[in-house]
Amino acid sequence: MKLLVLDGNSIINRAFYGVRPLTTKDGQPTNAVYGFLTMLEKMRADTRPDAIAVAFDMRAPTFRHIKYSGYKAKRKGMPEELAAQMQPLKDLLTALGLRIITAEGWEADDILGTLAESCRRSGDECVIATGDRDTLQLIGSGVTVRLLSSHNGRAEAVIYDEDAIMEKYGVTPRQLIDIKAIQGDSSDNIPGVPGIGEKGAGELIKKFGSLDSVYENIDDPTIKAGMRTKLESGKDSAYLSYWLGTVQTDAPVPLEPSEYIPKEPDYAEVRRMMISLELFSLMERMKIPAASQSAEPKSEEPSEKKAFSVGFCSADEAIKSACDAKCADIVMCPSGAAALCIGESVSVVQSDEASVFLKKIWSDESIKKRTHDIKALDKLMRSFGCTQPPAGFTMDTMLAAYLVNPTANDYSLERLAAQYSEPCDDLPPFLADAACAVRFPSVADALEKAVEKNGVSSLLRDMEIPLAIVLSDMEEAGFATDAKGIEDFAVRLSDRIELLVGDIYETVGYEFNLNSPKQMGQALFEKLMLPGGKKTKTGYSTSAEVLEGLRGQHEVIDNILEYRSLSKLHSTYCVGLLKEIKPDGRIHTSFKQAETRTGRISSTEPNLQNIPVRTELGREMRGFFVAAPGKVLIDADYSQIELRVLAHIAGDKTMIDAFRNNADIHTITAAQVFGVEPDAVTPQMRSNAKAVNFGIVYGISAFSLAKDIGVSRADADAYIKGYMNRYKAVSDYMKRVVEEAKLNGCAQTLYGRKRPLPELASSNFNMRSFGERVARNMPIQGTAADIIKLAMVRVFDRLRRENIDARLIMQVHDELIVEATEADAEKALSILIEEMTNAASLDVPLLVDAHIGKTWLEAKG
């Protein structure tokens, strides 16, 4: 029989520190549970055990503490975020049918040692899974150890047997105890022999074989006088350390491996707990089945389980039902059929009639409709040839879930159904296609209550749902692209890249793979002997930050940085974009509305929001995005919108006056910070003040500001303090908003968009500092994102309402692009400026910089 024994405390610690912080929307930390279960699944898959035991320490002192009060005395207490996950993990393991084992007065290591020894005697196989090396001494005769770690949610394991121990340490597993007796162990506060470290201890044991033999041969001439003196004076400490470091094998626990054969999991309870911890992706990966009697919690207020009648119906029957009820829940099934939910009845309109049904009720304001992912539904309607805008939609469960919990990573209906609804396992197989539709009404009901409770009903109704239709239209429109221009540009880049590669090879003296960090590091820090090389396990770091720090040290650095920049341009923005051009000659990006935590819209496949603008060559890429024949592009960009939002939110009179008087805010800031008249501000002062202005919005530290503008940390700190002294209301806001976020557990925008911030309650300084930075900048960035969204909805509606031959085609953060016929360009320009300017009413004016051109580059002005 094969027994897998897990060192519970060790593994949950590795999981906690190896997985990025994860929390539920209510602030319950979950990263340690997630990491532990991930490592458990890996161990089960890799080892295929017959039995599993999970050993945990108890809070009571052990026999080691009783004999030596200093044992583990320097260890810090368990972080609150980790302690909060211990019981949920144990409950989950128990529900999964695994046996948790503890023994008062004994450590988990001793339980591992006892079970390992029992397997050794009975001829069974024992696999120990742990994050610590203390149990390596147990290896041998059927006992192996897998050292576990977790990095970014990925479980990793290193297998140790007797050969691996000999190869790594040059000793047998049992001799590791002798080495620890001499070198000690600072993490457990095992003293060892003071003054003798790992290398010296290892050499002594390799030569003499054991601690006893070292002292029996203390007069051996090969032991240097200094080491002999240390050994003699530290003898008692060495033997105490040997005793402390020896894993015991007689803990009072059941010895038979058969005692640890897993029981049948209580899947209903597992599912309930994993849903409450919002471990949806892990639940799917672990293939936790739905259970018909699952007592799943409902977010907000639970709905009573309903008995639904489910069947097929014609388009005409579905239309009549919707018109009679004046309401309808519409869910698209995987097969393309449309499911109509009214009351406790679900009618499936098969795919060949779905278009007839949907077209009839799509724009009927009198029928109040709810759906999931209205943007996808709008694109489907366009494929049916329906160009009418939708009307009467009051709920989009995907967008509602995003507003309620913007930190989740999955808003699929399947996931929401698991969270908000009862499973429906009793559907006949031919209606399995409609499973989510059956559960949709309870999901929509729960989310209606949730958005109301969270104060985001208006955001959903007036901003996000209308915006989804705008984004659908923009995706359909696409952006015309000059393919020939990109191809020619790619050739130019290739020629320059080839020259750079030749120059780099010639300078270094040999050819190597420029895209290999390892080979690049060897070339720079071993061949050219450049300073600052820091070798890691995988070689020298050659990050952009490292190379930027080497500028001026050697001519090759500039060439390497240029090579990297041009290679990125060539591969991502030439080759990559050419692949994305559709037969209509346009690139159709996808806009993600429920992706970022600040509320910003993101772009993907391809990401057109990330077209480079910092270098001249990068900006040239915008010249290949063009207007269609007979049309022009109109580019409108908010001027310093985040600083204007900051001025309004903080109510800073100095900043407000500067914006109202249309003064140069960066010059004003420079004058305030440096204590000079505006006329005396130098270009460098203005540049530094600009970095401070925008840095404050993003919660920049003195360290980061110093790196950004090339000054000392002391100077950067002085700039920030000078800024806060001059803009007193901003300084007060920065303090006040953090305290409000701590009190409310979230940060929010002027429009009520919220972002949970459990990090503010963290015992970890870095996590807490991160939470404070987000608390300061999220209201500013999020409000700016809300304003641009409102502007998009207003521009879209106005262009349609006035029948202007123009179309919104692109959004890049604070910038909107409209494609219009030449005849309607001036009118479209006027509408764009007017609607963006009036999208919000702040204490400072919103200014818009707009231009017309044949290409994006030209229209950018």
mmCIF file of N, CA and C in Angstrom, residues 6 36-37 40-41 44 51-54 90 92-100 260-263 265:
data_model
loop_
_atom_site.group_PDB
_atom_site.id
_atom_site.type_symbol
_atom_site.label_atom_id
_atom_site.label_comp_id
_atom_site.label_asym_id
_atom_site.label_seq_id
_atom_site.Cartn_x
_atom_site.Cartn_y
_atom_site.Cartn_z
ATOM 1 N N LEU A 6 0.946 14.261 4.359
ATOM 2 C CA LEU A 6 1.171 15.678 4.112
ATOM 3 C C LEU A 6 1.475 16.420 5.410
ATOM 4 N N PHE A 36 -2.820 25.262 -1.042
ATOM 5 C CA PHE A 36 -2.746 23.936 -0.415
ATOM 6 C C PHE A 36 -3.466 22.903 -1.268
ATOM 7 N N LEU A 37 -4.691 23.229 -1.668
ATOM 8 C CA LEU A 37 -5.466 22.258 -2.458
ATOM 9 C C LEU A 37 -4.827 22.017 -3.828
ATOM 10 N N LEU A 40 -2.054 19.650 -3.099
ATOM 11 C CA LEU A 40 -2.629 18.340 -2.782
ATOM 12 C C LEU A 40 -3.023 17.604 -4.052
ATOM 13 N N GLU A 41 -3.683 18.320 -4.969
ATOM 14 C CA GLU A 41 -4.095 17.687 -6.217
ATOM 15 C C GLU A 41 -2.890 17.226 -7.035
ATOM 16 N N ARG A 44 -1.588 14.027 -5.410
ATOM 17 C CA ARG A 44 -2.454 12.879 -5.692
ATOM 18 C C ARG A 44 -2.267 12.393 -7.125
ATOM 19 N N ALA A 51 -3.744 5.682 0.337
ATOM 20 C CA ALA A 51 -4.201 6.293 1.578
ATOM 21 C C ALA A 51 -3.526 7.655 1.738
ATOM 22 N N ILE A 52 -4.211 8.563 2.449
ATOM 23 C CA ILE A 52 -3.687 9.917 2.635
ATOM 24 C C ILE A 52 -3.914 10.353 4.076
ATOM 25 N N ALA A 53 -2.848 10.857 4.703
ATOM 26 C CA ALA A 53 -2.950 11.432 6.044
ATOM 27 C C ALA A 53 -2.437 12.866 5.987
ATOM 28 N N VAL A 54 -3.127 13.765 6.678
ATOM 29 C CA VAL A 54 -2.700 15.164 6.718
ATOM 30 C C VAL A 54 -2.405 15.515 8.174
ATOM 31 N N LYS A 90 -9.100 22.871 7.018
ATOM 32 C CA LYS A 90 -9.323 21.587 7.703
ATOM 33 C C LYS A 90 -10.740 21.070 7.439
ATOM 34 N N LEU A 92 -12.529 21.671 4.799
ATOM 35 C CA LEU A 92 -12.577 21.221 3.407
ATOM 36 C C LEU A 92 -11.918 19.863 3.258
ATOM 37 N N LEU A 93 -10.772 19.680 3.902
ATOM 38 C CA LEU A 93 -10.075 18.392 3.807
ATOM 39 C C LEU A 93 -10.941 17.277 4.372
ATOM 40 N N THR A 94 -11.612 17.569 5.480
ATOM 41 C CA THR A 94 -12.494 16.570 6.083
ATOM 42 C C THR A 94 -13.658 16.244 5.152
ATOM 43 N N ALA A 95 -14.251 17.268 4.550
ATOM 44 C CA ALA A 95 -15.357 17.046 3.621
ATOM 45 C C ALA A 95 -14.895 16.276 2.389
ATOM 46 N N LEU A 96 -13.627 16.421 2.022
ATOM 47 C CA LEU A 96 -13.076 15.679 0.884
ATOM 48 C C LEU A 96 -12.777 14.222 1.240
ATOM 49 N N GLY A 97 -13.039 13.848 2.489
ATOM 50 C CA GLY A 97 -12.872 12.463 2.907
ATOM 51 C C GLY A 97 -11.478 12.138 3.414
ATOM 52 N N LEU A 98 -10.640 13.135 3.645
ATOM 53 C CA LEU A 98 -9.278 12.896 4.102
ATOM 54 C C LEU A 98 -9.218 12.962 5.622
ATOM 55 N N ARG A 99 -8.275 12.223 6.188
ATOM 56 C CA ARG A 99 -8.151 12.164 7.640
ATOM 57 C C ARG A 99 -7.087 13.147 8.113
ATOM 58 N N ILE A 100 -7.489 14.046 9.005
ATOM 59 C CA ILE A 100 -6.549 14.979 9.634
ATOM 60 C C ILE A 100 -6.083 14.356 10.934
ATOM 61 N N TYR A 260 -6.041 5.292 6.866
ATOM 62 C CA TYR A 260 -6.040 6.593 6.195
ATOM 63 C C TYR A 260 -6.571 6.522 4.762
ATOM 64 N N ILE A 261 -7.256 5.432 4.447
ATOM 65 C CA ILE A 261 -7.897 5.349 3.131
ATOM 66 C C ILE A 261 -9.012 6.395 3.071
ATOM 67 N N PRO A 262 -9.012 7.263 2.060
ATOM 68 C CA PRO A 262 -10.019 8.338 2.007
ATOM 69 C C PRO A 262 -11.443 7.803 1.987
ATOM 70 N N LYS A 263 -12.317 8.530 2.673
ATOM 71 C CA LYS A 263 -13.736 8.214 2.651
ATOM 72 C C LYS A 263 -14.378 8.860 1.429
ATOM 73 N N PRO A 265 -16.119 11.501 -0.484
ATOM 74 C CA PRO A 265 -16.272 12.931 -0.191
ATOM 75 C C PRO A 265 -17.740 13.325 -0.058
#
